[in-house]
mmCIF file of C-alpha atoms in Angstrom:
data_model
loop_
_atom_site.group_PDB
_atom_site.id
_atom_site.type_symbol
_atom_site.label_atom_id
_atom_site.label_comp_id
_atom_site.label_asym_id
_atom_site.label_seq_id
_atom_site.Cartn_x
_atom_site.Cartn_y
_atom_site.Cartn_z
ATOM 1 C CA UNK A 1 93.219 54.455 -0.603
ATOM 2 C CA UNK A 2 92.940 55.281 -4.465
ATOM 3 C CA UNK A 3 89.832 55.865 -5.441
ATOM 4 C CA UNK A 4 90.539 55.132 -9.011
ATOM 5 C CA UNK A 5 92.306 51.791 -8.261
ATOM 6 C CA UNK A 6 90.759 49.045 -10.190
ATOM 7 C CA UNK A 7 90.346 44.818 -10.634
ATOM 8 C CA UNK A 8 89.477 42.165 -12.148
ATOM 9 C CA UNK A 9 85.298 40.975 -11.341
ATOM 10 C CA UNK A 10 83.169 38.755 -13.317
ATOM 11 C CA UNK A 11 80.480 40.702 -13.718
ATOM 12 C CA UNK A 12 76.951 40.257 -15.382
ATOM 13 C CA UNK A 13 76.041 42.777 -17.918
ATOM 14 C CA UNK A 14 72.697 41.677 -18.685
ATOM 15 C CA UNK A 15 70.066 38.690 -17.565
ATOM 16 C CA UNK A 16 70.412 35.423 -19.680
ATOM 17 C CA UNK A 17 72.622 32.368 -19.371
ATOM 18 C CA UNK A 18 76.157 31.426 -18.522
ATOM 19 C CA UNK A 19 77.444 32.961 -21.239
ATOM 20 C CA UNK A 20 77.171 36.643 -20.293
ATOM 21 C CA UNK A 21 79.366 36.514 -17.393
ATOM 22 C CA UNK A 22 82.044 39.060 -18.464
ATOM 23 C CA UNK A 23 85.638 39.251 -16.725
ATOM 24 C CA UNK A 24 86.134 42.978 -16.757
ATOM 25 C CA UNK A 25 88.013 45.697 -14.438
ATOM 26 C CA UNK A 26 85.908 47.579 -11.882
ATOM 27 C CA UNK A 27 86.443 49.795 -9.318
ATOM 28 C CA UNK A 28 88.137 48.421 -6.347
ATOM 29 C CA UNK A 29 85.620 49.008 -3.585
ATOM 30 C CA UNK A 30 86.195 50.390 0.113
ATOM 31 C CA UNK A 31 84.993 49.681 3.932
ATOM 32 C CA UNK A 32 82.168 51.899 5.219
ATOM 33 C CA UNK A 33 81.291 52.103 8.798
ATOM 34 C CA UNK A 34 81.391 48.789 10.423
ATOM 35 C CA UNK A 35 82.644 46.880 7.321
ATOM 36 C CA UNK A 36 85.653 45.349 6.422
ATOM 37 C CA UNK A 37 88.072 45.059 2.897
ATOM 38 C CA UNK A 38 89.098 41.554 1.936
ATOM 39 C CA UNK A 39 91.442 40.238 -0.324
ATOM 40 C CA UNK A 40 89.147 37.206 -1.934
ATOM 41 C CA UNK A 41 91.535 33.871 -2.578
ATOM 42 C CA UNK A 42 88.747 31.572 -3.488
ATOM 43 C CA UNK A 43 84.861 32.895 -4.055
ATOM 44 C CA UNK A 44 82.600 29.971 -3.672
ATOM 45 C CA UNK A 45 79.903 29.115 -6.447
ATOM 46 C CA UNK A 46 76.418 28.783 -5.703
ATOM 47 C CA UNK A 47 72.505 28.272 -6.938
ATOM 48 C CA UNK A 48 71.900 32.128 -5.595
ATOM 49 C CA UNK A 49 74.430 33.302 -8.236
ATOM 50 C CA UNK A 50 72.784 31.558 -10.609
ATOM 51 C CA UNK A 51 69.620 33.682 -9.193
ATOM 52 C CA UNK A 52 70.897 36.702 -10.321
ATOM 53 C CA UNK A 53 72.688 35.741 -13.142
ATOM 54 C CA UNK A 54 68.777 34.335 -15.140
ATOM 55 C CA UNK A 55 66.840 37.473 -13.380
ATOM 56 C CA UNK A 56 65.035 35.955 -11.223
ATOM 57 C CA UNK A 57 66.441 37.696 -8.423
ATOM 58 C CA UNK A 58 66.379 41.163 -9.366
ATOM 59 C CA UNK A 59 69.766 43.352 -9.178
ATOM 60 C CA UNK A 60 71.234 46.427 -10.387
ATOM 61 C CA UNK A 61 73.203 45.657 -13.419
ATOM 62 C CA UNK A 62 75.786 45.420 -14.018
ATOM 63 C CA UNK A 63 76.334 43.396 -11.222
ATOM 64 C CA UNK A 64 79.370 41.362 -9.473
ATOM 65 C CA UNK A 65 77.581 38.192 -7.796
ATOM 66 C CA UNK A 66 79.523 35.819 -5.256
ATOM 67 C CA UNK A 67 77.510 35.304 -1.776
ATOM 68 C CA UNK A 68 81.032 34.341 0.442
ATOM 69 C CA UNK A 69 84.469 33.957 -0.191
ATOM 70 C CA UNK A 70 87.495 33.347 1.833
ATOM 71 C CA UNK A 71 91.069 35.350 1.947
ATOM 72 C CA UNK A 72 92.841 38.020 4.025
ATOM 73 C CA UNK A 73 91.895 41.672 5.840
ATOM 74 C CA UNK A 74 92.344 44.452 3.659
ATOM 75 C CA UNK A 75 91.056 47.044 4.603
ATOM 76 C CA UNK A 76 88.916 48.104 8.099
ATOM 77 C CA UNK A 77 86.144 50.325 8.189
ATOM 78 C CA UNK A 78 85.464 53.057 10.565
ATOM 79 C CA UNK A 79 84.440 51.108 14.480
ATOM 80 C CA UNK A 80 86.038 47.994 13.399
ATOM 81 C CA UNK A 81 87.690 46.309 15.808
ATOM 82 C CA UNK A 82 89.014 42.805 16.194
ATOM 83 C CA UNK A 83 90.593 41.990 13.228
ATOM 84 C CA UNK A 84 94.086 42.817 11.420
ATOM 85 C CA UNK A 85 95.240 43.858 8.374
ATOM 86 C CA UNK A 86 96.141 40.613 6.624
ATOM 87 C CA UNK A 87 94.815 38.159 8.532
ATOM 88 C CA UNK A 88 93.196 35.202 7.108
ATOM 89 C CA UNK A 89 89.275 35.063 7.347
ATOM 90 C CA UNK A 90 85.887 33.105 6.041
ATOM 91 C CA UNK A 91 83.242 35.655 5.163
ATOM 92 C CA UNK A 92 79.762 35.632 3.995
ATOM 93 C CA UNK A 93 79.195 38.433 1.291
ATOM 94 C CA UNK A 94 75.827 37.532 0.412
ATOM 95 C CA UNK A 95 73.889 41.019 1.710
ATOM 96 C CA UNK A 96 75.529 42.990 -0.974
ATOM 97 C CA UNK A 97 77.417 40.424 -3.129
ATOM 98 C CA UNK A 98 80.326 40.966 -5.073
ATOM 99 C CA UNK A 99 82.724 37.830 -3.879
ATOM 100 C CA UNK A 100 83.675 37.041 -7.811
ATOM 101 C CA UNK A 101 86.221 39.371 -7.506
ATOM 102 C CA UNK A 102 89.488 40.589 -6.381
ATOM 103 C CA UNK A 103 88.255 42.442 -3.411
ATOM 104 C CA UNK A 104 85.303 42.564 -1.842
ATOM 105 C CA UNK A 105 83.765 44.867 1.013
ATOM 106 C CA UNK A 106 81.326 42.911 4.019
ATOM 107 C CA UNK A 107 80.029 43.667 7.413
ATOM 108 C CA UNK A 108 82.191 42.919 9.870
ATOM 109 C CA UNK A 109 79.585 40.804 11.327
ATOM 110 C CA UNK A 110 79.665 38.131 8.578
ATOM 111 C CA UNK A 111 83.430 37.627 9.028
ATOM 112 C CA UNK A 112 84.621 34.589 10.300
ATOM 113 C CA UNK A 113 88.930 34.610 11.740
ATOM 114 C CA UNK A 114 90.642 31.709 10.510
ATOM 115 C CA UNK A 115 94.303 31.856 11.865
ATOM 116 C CA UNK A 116 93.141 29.889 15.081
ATOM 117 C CA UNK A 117 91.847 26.870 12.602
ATOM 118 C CA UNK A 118 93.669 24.734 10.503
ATOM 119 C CA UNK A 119 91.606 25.355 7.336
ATOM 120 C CA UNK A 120 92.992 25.888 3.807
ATOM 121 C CA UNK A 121 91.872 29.445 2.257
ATOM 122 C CA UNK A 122 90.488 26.842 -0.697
ATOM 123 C CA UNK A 123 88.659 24.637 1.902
ATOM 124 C CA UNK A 124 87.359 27.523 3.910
ATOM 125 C CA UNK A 125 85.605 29.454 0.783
ATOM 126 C CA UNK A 126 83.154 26.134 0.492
ATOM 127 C CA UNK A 127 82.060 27.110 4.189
ATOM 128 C CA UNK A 128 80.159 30.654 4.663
ATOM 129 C CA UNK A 129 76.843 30.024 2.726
ATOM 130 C CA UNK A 130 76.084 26.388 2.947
ATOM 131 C CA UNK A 131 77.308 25.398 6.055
ATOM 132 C CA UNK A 132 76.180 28.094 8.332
ATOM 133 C CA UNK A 133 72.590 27.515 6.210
ATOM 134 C CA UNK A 134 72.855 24.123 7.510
ATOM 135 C CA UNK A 135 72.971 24.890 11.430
ATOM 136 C CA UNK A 136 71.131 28.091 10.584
ATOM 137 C CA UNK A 137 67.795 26.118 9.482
ATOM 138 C CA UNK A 138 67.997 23.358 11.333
ATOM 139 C CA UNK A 139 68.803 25.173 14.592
ATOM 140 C CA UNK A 140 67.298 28.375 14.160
ATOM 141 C CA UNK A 141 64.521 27.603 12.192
ATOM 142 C CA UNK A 142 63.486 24.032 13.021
ATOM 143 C CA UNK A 143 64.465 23.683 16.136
ATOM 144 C CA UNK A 144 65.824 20.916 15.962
ATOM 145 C CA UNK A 145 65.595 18.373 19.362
ATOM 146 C CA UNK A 146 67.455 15.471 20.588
ATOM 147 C CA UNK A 147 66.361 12.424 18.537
ATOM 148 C CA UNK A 148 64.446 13.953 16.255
ATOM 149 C CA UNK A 149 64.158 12.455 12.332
ATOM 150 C CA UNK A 150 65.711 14.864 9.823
ATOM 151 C CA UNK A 151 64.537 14.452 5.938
ATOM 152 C CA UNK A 152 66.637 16.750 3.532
ATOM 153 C CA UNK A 153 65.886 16.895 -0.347
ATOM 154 C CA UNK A 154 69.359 17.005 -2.955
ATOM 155 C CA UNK A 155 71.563 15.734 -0.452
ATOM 156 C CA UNK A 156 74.241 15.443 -2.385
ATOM 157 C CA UNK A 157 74.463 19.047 -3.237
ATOM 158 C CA UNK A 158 76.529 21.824 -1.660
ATOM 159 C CA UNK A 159 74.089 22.828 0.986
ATOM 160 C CA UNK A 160 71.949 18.976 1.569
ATOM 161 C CA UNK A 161 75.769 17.682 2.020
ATOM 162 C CA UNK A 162 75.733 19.701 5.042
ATOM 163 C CA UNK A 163 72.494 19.176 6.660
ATOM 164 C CA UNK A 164 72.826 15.959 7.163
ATOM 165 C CA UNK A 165 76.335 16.464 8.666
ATOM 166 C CA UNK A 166 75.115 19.641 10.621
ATOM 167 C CA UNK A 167 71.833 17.088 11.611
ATOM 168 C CA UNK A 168 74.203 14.641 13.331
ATOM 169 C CA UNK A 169 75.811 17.402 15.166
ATOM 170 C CA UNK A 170 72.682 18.727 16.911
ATOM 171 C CA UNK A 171 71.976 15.425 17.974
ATOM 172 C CA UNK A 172 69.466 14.081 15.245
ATOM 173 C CA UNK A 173 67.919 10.633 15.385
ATOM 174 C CA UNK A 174 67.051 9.248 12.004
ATOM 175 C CA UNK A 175 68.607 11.511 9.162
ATOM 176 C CA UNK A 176 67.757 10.651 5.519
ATOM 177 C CA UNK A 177 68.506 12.232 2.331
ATOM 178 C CA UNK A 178 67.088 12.319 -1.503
ATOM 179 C CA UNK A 179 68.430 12.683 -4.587
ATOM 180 C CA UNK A 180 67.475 13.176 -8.182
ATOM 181 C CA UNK A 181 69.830 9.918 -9.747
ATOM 182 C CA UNK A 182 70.873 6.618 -8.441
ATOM 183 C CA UNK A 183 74.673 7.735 -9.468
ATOM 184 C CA UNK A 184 74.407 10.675 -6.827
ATOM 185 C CA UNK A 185 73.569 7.981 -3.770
ATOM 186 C CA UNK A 186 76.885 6.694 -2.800
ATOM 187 C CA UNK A 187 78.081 10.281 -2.750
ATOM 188 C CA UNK A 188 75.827 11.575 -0.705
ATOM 189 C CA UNK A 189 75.856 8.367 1.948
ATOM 190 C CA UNK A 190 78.998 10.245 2.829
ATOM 191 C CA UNK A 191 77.675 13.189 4.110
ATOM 192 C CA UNK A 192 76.127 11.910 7.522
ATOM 193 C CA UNK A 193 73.045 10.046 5.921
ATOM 194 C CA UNK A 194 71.282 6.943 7.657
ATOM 195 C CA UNK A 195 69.946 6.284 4.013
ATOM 196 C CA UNK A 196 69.793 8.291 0.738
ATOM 197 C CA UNK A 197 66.723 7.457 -1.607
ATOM 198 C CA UNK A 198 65.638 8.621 -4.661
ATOM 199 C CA UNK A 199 62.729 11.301 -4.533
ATOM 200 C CA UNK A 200 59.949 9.131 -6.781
ATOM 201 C CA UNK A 201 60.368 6.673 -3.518
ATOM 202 C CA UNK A 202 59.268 9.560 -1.241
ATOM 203 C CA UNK A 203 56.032 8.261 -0.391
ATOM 204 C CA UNK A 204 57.854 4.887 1.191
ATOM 205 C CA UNK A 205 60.225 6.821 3.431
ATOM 206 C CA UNK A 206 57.948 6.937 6.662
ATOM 207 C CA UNK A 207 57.247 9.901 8.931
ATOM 208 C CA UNK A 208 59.552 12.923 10.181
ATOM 209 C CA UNK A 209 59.735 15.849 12.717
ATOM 210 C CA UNK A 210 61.701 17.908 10.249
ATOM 211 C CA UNK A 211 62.023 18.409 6.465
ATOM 212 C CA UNK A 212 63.973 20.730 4.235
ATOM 213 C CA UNK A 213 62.713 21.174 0.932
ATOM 214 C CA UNK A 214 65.105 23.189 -1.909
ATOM 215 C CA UNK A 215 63.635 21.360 -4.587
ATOM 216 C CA UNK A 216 60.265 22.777 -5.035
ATOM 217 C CA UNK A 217 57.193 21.776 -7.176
ATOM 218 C CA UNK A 218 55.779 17.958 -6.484
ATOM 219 C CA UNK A 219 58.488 17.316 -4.049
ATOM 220 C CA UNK A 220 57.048 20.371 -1.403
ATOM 221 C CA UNK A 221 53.882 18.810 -1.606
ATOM 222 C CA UNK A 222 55.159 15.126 -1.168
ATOM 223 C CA UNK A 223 57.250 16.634 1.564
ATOM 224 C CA UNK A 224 54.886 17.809 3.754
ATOM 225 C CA UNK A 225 52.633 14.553 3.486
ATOM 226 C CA UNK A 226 56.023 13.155 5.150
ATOM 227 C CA UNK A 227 55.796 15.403 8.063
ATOM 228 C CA UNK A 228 54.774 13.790 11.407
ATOM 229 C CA UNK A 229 52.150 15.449 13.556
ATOM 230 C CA UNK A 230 54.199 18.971 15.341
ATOM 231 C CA UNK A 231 56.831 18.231 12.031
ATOM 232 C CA UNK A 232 58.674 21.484 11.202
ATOM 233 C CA UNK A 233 58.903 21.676 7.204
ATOM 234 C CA UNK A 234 61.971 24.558 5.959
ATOM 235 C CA UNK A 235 61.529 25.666 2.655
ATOM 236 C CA UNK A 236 64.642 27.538 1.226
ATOM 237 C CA UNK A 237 64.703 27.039 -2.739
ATOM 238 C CA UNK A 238 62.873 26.336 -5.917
ATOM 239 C CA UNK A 239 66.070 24.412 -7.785
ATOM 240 C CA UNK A 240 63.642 22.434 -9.391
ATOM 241 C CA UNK A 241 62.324 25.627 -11.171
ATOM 242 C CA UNK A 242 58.740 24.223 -11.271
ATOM 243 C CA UNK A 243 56.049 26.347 -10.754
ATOM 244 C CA UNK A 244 54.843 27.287 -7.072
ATOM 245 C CA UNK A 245 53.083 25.065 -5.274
ATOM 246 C CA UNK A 246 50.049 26.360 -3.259
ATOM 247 C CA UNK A 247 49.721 25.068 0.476
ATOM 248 C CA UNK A 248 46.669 24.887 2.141
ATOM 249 C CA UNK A 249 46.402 26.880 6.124
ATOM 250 C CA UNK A 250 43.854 25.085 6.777
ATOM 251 C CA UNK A 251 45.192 21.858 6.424
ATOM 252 C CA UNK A 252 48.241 23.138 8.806
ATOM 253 C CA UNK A 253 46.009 23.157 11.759
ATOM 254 C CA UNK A 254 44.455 20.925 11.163
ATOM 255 C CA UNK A 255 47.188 18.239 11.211
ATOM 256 C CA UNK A 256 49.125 20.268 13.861
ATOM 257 C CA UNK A 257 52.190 21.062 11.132
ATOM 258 C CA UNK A 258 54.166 23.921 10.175
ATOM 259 C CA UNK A 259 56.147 25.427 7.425
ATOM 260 C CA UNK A 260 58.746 27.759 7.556
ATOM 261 C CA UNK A 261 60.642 29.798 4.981
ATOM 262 C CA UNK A 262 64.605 30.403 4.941
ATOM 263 C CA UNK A 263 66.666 33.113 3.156
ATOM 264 C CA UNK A 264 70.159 33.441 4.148
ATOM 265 C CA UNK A 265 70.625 36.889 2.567
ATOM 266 C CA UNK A 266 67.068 38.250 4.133
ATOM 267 C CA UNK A 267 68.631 36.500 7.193
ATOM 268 C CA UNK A 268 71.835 38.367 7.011
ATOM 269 C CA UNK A 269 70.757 41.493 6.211
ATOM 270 C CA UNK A 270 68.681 41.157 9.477
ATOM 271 C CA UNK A 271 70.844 39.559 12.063
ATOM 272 C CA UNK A 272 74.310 40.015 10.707
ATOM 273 C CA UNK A 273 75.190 39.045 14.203
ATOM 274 C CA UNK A 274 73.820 35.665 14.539
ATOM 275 C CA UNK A 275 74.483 34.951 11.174
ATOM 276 C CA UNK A 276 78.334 35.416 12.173
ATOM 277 C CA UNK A 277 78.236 33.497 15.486
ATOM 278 C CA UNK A 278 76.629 30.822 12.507
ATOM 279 C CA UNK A 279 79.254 30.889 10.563
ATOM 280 C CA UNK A 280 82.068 31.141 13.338
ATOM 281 C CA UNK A 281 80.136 27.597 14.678
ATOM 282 C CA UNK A 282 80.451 25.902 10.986
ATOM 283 C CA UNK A 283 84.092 27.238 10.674
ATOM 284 C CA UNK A 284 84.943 25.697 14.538
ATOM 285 C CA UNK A 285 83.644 22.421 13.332
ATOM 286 C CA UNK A 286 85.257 21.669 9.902
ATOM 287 C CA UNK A 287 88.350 22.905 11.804
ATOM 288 C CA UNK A 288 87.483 19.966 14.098
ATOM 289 C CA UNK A 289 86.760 17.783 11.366
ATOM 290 C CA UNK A 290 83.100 17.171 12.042
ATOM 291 C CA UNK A 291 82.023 18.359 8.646
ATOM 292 C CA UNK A 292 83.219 17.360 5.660
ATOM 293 C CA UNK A 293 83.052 19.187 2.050
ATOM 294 C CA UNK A 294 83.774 17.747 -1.008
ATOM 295 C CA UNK A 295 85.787 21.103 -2.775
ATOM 296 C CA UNK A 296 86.757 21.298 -6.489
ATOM 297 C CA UNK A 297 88.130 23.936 -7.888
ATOM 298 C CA UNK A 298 88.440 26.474 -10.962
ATOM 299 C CA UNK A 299 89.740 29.740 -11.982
ATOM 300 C CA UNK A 300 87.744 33.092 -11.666
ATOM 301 C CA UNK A 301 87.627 32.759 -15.690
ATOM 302 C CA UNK A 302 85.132 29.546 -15.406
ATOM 303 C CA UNK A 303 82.521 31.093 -13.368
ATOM 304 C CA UNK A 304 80.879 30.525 -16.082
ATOM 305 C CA UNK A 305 81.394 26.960 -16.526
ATOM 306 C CA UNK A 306 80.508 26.750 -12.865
ATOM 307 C CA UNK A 307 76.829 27.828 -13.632
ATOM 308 C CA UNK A 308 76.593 25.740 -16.249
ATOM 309 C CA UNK A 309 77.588 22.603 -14.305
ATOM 310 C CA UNK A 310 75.197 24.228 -11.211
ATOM 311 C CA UNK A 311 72.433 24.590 -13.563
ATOM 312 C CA UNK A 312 72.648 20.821 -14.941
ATOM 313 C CA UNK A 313 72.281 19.277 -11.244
ATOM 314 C CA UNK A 314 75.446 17.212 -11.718
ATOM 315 C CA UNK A 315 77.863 19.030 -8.937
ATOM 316 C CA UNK A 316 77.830 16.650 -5.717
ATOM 317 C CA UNK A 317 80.088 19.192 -2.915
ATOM 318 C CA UNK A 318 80.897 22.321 -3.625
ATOM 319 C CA UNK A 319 82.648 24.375 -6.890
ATOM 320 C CA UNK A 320 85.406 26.887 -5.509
ATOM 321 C CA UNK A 321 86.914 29.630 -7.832
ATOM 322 C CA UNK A 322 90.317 30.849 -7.756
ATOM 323 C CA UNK A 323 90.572 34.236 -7.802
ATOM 324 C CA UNK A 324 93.851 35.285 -5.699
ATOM 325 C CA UNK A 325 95.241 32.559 -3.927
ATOM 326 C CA UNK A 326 98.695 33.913 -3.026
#
């Protein structure tokens, strides 16, 4: 390949808000060992980009987020097998980054084959980070049993619209979800919910074996006064930005509880393996149309927009960007 071949990245120059993500040309990057070269079509938009984009997640800068994207083989690494030049895949490129661009480089672990599934290249960008998070941490992490009562916090969001969906699918009994506004309840009913309350009625929601908690601050704490005795708590976010809220040991043992923590880049760095077979599972059932994502999309020049509307708490789905869709 050229080494001095370039495209087009949104990039962050510096720390700060939306505004410093920069569309500039950068260096088109290529397979090592093990990896593959893809072609991105869509880049999905998430919280983590935000992350990196304030500081609070510390990268090199300048820096080219986007955690998964979908589009075709480009390029194979050295050991690669099972794949083809040009065919379509799902792939989660959250170890390294760099999906908000026009190619992007991956383990060939984290790549998911799409052209045995009926899935859109649009539809299948919304799928590597929140929906194998969803059977990730309640599988995984939780483990989850038959009949067991599932609460998850902003349900209406890109990753609590597919807990409750992936809750259903692992056999869940009672599954209820919370949200920060009576105008997000409706929309989140949708995605697989018994019932969808507000947070401030937390206290009135009654007992459960699992919780997941991205929220953070007052919520954690509420949260694990939901959990019943042997309840499995998953914390994986702080969207409410609040500060950290301390949990006591002591009281774990006491009431026979635990609490777990979830990272899907920590976990893909880790198991790149299982995180695959994860995201293979999520792709083989929105193929099947047991999960259902909300997508809406905009160009690769609106990232920025994207974090804005990410930041505010009004998205309910998922925000796609086009970057190459032919």
């Amino acid at each position: 390949m050229n080494n001095n071949a370039q495209m087009k990245a949104v990039n962050i120059p510096e720390f700060g808000p939306a505004e410093v993500l920069r569309l500039d040309t950068v260096a088109i990057p290529e397979p090592g060992p093990g990896q593959v070269a893809i072609d991105v079509a869509y880049a999905g938009a998430n919280f983590a980009e935000v992350l990196y984009r304030q500081g609070v997640v510390d990268v090199p800068l300048p820096f080219v987020p986007g955690i998964e994207v979908s589009g075709r083989i480009r390029a194979l690494g050295a050991d690669v097998t099972g794949f083809a030049i040009g065919q379509p895949v799902a792939a989660l490129t959250i170890v390294e980054s760099g999906g908000y661009a026009e190619v992007v480089v991956t383990s060939a672990d984290l790549v998911a084959p799409l052209d045995e599934h009926d899935l859109s290249l649009e539809f299948a960008a919304a799928l590597p980070s929140n929906s194998t998070t969803a059977f990730l941490v309640l599988d995984r992490v939780a483990r989850i049993e038959p009949g067991d009562s599932v609460l998850v916090h902003a349900a209406a969001g890109g990753v609590g619209s597919q807990l409750g969906q992936a809750a259903r699918l692992l056999g869940a009994g009672r599954v209820v979800g919370t949200v920060g506004s009576p105008a997000k309840i409706d929309t989140a009913k949708a995605f697989g919910y018994d019932e969808v309350i507000l947070r401030d009625q937390l206290a009135d929601a009654g007992e459960f074996d699992i919780v997941v908690d991205m929220v953070g601050g007052p919520t954690r704490r509420a949260s694990l006064d939901r959990l019943a005795p042997m309840g499995r708590m998953v914390v994986m976010g702080n969207a409410s930005g609040a500060e950290d809220i301390g949990l006591s040991a002591n009281e774990l043992w006491f009431t026979n509880k635990t609490v777990s923590g979830f990272n899907l880049a920590a976990f893909s760095a880790a198991y790149p393996a299982e995180a695959g077979m994860a995201l293979r599972r999520a792709v083989t059932a929105a193929a099947r149309g047991d999960l259902l994502v909300r997508v809406e999309t905009l160009p690769l020049e609106q990232a920025g927009e994207a974090h804005r509307r990410i930041e505010s708490g009004s998205t309910t789905g998922k925000l796609v960007l086009e970057v190459a869709p032919a």
